[in-house]
Backbone as numpy.savetxt, mean C-alpha at the origin, in Angstrom:
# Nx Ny Nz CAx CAy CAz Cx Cy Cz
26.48 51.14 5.19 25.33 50.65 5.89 25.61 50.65 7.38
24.93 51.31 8.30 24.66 50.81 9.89 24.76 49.65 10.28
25.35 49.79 11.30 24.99 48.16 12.28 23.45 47.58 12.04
22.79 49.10 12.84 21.22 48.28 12.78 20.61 47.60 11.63
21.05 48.55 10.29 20.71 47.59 8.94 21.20 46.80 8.47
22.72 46.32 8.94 23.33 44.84 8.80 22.49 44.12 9.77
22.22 44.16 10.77 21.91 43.13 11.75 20.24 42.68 10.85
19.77 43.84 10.66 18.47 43.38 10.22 18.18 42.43 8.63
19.30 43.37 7.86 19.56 42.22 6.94 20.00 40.71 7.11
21.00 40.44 7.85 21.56 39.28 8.66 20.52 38.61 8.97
19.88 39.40 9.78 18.65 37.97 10.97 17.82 37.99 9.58
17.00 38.30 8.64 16.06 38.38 8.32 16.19 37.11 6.89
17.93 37.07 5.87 18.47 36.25 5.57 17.99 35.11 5.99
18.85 35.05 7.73 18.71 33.82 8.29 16.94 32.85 8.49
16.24 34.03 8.68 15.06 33.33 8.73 14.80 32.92 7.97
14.59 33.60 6.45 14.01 33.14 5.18 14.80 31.76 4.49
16.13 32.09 5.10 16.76 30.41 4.93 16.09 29.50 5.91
15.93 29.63 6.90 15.80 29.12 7.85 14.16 28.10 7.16
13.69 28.66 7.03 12.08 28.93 6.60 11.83 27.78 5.22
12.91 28.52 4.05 13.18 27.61 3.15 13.24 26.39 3.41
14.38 25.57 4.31 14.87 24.59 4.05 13.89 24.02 5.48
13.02 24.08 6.00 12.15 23.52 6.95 11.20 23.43 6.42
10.43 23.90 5.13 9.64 23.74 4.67 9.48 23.18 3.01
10.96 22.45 2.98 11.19 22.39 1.52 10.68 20.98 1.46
9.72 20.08 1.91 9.09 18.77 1.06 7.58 18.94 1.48
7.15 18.30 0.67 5.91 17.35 1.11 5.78 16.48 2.12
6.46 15.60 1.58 7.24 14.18 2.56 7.41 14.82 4.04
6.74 14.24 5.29 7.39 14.61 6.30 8.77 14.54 6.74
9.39 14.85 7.32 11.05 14.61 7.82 10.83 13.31 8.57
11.63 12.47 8.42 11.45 10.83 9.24 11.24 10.57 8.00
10.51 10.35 6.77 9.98 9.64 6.12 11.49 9.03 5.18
10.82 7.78 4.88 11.69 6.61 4.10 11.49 5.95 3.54
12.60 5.37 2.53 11.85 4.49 1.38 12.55 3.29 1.77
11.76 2.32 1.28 12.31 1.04 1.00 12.65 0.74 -0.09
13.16 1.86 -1.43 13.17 1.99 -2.66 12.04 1.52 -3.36
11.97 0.48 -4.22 10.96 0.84 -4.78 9.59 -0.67 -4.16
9.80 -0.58 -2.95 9.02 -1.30 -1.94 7.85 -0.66 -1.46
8.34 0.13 -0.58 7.42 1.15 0.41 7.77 2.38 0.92
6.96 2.95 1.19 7.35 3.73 2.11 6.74 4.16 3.42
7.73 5.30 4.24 6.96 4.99 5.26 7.11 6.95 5.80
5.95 6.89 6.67 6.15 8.49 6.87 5.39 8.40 8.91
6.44 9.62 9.35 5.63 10.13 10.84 4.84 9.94 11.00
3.45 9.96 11.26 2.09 10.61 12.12 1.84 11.06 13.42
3.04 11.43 14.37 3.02 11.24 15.17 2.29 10.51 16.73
1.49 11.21 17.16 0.85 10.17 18.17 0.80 8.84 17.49
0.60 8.55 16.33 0.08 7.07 15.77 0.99 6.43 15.14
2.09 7.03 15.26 3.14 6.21 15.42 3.77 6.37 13.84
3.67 5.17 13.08 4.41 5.25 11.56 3.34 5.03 10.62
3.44 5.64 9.32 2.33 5.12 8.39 3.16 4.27 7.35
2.78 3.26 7.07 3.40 2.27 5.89 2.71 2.33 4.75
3.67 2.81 3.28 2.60 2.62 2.54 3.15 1.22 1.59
3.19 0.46 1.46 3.35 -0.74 0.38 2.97 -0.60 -1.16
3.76 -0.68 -2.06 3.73 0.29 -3.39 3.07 -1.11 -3.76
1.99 -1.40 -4.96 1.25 -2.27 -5.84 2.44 -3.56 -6.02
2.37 -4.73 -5.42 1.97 -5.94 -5.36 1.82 -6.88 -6.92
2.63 -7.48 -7.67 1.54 -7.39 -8.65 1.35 -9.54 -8.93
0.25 -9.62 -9.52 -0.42 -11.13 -8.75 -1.18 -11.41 -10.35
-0.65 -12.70 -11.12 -1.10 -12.49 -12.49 -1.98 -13.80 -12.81
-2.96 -13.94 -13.22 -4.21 -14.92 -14.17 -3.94 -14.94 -15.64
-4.30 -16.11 -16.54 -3.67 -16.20 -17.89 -4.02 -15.31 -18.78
-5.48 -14.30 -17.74 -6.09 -13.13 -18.63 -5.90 -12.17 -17.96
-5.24 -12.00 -16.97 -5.80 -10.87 -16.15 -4.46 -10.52 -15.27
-4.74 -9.18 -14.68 -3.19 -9.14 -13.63 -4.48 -8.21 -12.76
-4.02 -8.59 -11.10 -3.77 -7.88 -10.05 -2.99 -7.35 -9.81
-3.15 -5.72 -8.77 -2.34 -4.85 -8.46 -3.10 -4.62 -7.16
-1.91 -4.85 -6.34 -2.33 -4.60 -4.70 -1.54 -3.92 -3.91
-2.07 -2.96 -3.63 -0.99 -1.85 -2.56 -1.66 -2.07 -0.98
-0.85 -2.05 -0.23 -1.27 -1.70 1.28 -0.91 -0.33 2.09
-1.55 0.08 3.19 -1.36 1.19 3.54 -1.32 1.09 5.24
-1.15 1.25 6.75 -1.20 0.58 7.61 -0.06 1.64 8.82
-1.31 1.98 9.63 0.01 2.47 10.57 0.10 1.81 11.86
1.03 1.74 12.35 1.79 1.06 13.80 2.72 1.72 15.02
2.20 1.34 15.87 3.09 1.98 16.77 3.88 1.03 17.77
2.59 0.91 18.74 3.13 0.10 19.87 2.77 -1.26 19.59
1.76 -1.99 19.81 1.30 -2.97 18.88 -0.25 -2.95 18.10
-0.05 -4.56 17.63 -0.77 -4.41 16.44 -2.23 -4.73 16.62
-2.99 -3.95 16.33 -4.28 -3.61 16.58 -5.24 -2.55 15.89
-4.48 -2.39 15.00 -5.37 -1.72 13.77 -5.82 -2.44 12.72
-6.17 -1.95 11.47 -6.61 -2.63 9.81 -5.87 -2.02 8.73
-5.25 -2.98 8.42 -4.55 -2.59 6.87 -5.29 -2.19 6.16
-5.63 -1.14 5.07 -6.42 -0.49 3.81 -5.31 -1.20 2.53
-6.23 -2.31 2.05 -6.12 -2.65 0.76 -6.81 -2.04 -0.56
-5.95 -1.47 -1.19 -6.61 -1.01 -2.72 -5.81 -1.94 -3.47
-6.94 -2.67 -4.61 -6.60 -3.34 -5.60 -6.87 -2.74 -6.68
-6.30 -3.31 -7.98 -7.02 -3.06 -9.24 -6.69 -4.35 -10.37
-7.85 -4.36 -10.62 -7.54 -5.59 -11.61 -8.12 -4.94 -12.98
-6.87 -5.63 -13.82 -6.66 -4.96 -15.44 -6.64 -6.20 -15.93
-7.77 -5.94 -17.11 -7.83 -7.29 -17.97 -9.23 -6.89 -18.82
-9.68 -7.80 -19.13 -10.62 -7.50 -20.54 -12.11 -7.59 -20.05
-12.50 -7.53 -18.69 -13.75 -7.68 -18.26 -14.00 -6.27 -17.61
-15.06 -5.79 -17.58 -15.35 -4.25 -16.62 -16.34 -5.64 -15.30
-15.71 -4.84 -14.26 -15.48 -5.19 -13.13 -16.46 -4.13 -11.94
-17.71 -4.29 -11.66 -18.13 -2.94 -11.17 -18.57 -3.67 -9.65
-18.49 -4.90 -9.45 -18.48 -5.52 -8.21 -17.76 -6.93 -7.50
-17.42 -6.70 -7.19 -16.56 -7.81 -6.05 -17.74 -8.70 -5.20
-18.01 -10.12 -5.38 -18.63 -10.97 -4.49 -17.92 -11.36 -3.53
-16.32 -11.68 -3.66 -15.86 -12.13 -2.67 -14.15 -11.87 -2.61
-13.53 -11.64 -2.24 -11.71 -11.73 -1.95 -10.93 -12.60 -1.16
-10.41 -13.51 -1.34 -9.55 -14.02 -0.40 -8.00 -14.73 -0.83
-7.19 -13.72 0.14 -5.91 -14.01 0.09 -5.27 -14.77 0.72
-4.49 -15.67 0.26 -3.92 -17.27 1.52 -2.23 -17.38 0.80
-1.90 -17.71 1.43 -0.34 -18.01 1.53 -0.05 -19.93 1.28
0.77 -20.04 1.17 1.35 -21.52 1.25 1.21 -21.92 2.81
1.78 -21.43 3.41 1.64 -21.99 5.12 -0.17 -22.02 5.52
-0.80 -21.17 5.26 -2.72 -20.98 5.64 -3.06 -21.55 4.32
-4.43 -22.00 4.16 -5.01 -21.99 3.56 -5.52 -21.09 3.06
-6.35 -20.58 4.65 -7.10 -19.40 4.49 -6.68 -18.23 5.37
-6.08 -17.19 4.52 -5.75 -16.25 5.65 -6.77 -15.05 5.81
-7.52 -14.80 4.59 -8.17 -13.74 4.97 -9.08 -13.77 3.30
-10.39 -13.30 3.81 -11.46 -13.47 3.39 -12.59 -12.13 3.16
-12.83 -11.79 2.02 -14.06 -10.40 2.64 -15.22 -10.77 1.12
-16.49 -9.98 1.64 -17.50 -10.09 0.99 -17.85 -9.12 0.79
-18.77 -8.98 -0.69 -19.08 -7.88 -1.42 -19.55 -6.49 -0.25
-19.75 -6.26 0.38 -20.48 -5.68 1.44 -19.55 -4.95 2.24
-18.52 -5.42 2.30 -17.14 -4.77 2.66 -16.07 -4.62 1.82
-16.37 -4.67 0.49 -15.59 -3.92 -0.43 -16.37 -2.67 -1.26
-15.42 -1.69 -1.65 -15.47 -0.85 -1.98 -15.24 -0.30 -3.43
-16.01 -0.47 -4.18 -16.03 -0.08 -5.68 -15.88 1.48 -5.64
-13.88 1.83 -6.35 -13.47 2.97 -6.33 -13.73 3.72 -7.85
-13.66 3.13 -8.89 -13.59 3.78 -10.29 -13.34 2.49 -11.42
-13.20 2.61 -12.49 -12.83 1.77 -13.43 -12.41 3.03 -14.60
-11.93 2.51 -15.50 -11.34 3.55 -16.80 -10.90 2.57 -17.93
-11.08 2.72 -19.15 -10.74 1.72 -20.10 -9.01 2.48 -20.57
-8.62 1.19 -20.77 -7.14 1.83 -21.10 -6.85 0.77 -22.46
-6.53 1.08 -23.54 -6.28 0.41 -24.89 -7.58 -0.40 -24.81
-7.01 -1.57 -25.02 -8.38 -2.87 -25.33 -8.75 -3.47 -23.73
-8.08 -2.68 -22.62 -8.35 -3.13 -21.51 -8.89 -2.31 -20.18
-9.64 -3.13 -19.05 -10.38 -2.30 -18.35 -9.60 -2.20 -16.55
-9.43 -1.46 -16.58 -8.83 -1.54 -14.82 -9.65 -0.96 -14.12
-10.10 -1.54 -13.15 -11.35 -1.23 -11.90 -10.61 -1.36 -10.78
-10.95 -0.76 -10.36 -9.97 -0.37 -8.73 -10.96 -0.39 -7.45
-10.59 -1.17 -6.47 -11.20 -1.52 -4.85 -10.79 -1.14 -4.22
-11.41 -1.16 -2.97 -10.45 -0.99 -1.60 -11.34 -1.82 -0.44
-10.61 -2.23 0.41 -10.97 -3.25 1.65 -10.48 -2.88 2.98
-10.86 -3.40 3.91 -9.97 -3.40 4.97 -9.64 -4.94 5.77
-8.43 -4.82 6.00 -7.55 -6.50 6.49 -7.53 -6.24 8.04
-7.80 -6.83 8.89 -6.83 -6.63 10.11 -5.32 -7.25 9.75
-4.68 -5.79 10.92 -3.05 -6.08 10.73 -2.77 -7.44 11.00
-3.13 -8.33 12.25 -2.52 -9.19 12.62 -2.87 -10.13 11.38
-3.88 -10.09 10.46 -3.66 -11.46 9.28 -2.96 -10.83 8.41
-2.59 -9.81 8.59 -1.50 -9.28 7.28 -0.23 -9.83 7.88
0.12 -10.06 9.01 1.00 -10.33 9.52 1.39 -12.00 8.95
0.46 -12.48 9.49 0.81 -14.23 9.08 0.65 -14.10 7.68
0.08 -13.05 6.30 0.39 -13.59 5.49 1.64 -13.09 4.58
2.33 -12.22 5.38 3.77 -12.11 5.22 4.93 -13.27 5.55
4.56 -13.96 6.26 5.47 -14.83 6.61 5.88 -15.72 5.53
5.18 -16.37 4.56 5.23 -16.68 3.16 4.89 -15.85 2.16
5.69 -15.51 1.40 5.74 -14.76 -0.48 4.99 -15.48 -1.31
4.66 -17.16 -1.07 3.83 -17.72 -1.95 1.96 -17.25 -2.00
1.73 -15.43 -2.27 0.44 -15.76 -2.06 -0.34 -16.07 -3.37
-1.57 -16.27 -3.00 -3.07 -16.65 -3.89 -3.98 -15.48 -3.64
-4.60 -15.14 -4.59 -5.53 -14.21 -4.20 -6.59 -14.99 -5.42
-7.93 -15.00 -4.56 -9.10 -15.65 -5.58 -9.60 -14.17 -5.37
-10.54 -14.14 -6.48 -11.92 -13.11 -6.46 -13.12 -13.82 -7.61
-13.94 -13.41 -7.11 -15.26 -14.33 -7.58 -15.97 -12.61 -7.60
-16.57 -12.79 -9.29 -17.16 -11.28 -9.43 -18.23 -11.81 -9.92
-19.76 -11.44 -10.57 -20.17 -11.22 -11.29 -20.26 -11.88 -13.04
-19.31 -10.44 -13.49 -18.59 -11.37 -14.60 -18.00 -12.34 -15.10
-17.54 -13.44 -13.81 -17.16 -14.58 -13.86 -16.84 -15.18 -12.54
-16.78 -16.58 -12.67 -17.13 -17.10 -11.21 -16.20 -17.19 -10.12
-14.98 -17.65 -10.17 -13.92 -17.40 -9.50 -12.26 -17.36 -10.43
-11.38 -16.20 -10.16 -10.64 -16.13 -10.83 -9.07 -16.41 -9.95
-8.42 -17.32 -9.72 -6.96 -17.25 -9.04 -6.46 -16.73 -9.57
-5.39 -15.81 -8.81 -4.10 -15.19 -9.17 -2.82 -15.63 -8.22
-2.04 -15.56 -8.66 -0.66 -16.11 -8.27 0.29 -14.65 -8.11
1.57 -14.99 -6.88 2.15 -13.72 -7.05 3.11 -13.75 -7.92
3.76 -13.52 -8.39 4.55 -13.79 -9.58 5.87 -13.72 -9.13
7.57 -14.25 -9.70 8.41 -14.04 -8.80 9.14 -13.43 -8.34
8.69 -11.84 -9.07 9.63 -10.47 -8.19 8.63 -10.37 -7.42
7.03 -10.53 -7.37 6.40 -10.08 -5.91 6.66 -11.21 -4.93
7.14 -12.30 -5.53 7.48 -13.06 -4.22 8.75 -12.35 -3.71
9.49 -12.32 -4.26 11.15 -11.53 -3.84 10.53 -10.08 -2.44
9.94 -9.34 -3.32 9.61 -8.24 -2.73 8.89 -8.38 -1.22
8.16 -9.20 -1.25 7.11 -9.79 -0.24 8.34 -10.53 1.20
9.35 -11.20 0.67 10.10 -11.10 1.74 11.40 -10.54 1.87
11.52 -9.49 1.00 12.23 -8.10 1.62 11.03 -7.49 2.68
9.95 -7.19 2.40 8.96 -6.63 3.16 8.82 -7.15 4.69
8.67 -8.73 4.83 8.64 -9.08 5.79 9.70 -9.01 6.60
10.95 -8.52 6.05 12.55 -8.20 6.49 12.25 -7.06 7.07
11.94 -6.04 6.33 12.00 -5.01 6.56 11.00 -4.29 7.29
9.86 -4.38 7.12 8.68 -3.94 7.82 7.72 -5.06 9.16
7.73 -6.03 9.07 7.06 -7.20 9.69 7.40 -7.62 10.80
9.25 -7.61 10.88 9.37 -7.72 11.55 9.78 -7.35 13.06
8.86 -5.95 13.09 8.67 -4.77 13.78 7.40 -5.31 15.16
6.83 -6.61 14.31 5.23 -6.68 15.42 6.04 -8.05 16.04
């Protein structure tokens, strides 16, 4: 073989490696886990995106599942995107009211049918999971990290108001979170 057709084999190798391994995830480069917490990925100009893996918050019939989603940079002045889903034996096709409070607040944060978002429902065995989404401002997500003891009420339709409690690996998790992510603002 020639020089010229080594060299061209050589560089052309190098690119397609090159190429490979720059384009080998989904996941942006920067991105990180908090194992099985959160994660978090680039956006650049906008700084970091957080995603908070499902939350889970239980009633003597029923369980909540709450993920957050939330990006940050310099400070805090955006809205957290809450998706819930609640699994239990009622079909669920509207939300009157949400509010999540901590041990330290009473009331930390509050929304009405009008600002929630009815995503899907699906029956699974003898049970129904309906899935929401909301939006929080960051700064009350903030104070209600500071305590793991949360409450989440919802008042639907199908019944009048239902408490949920976080249970005590989401309390655990809730202040790894505030360790790890919170205390960034």
């Amino acid at each position: 073989m020639s020089f010229l057709k080594k060299a061209i084999l050589l560089s052309s190798l190098f690119c397609i490696s090159f190429l490979l391994t720059s384009c080998g995830g989904i996941k942006p480069a920067g991105g990180k886990s908090g194992k099985n917490l959160y994660e978090t990925f680039y956006v650049g100009e906008e700084g970091m995106q957080y995603f908070i893996k499902p939350l889970i918050f239980e009633n003597r019939d029923s369980e909540l599942l709450l993920d957050i989603t939330f990006r940050h940079k310099d400070t805090v002045q955006d809205s957290a995107t809450l998706n819930f889903s609640i699994k239990g034996k009622d079909l669920i096709k509207q939300i009157d009211s949400l509010t999540l409070s901590n041990n330290i607040n009473n009331l930390i944060f509050s929304v009405h049918s009008a600002n929630v978002e009815y995503m899907f429902a699906e029956r699974i065995k003898n049970e129904y999971v309906t899935r929401f989404s909301t939006k929080m401002p960051l700064v009350e997500m903030q104070k209600l990290f500071k305590n793991s003891e949360w409450k989440a009420n919802i008042k639907a339709e199908e019944f009048s108001t239902k408490e949920y409690v976080s249970t005590s690996s989401t309390q655990k998790k809730i202040q790894k979170l505030n360790q790890n992510i919170f205390f960034i603002f």
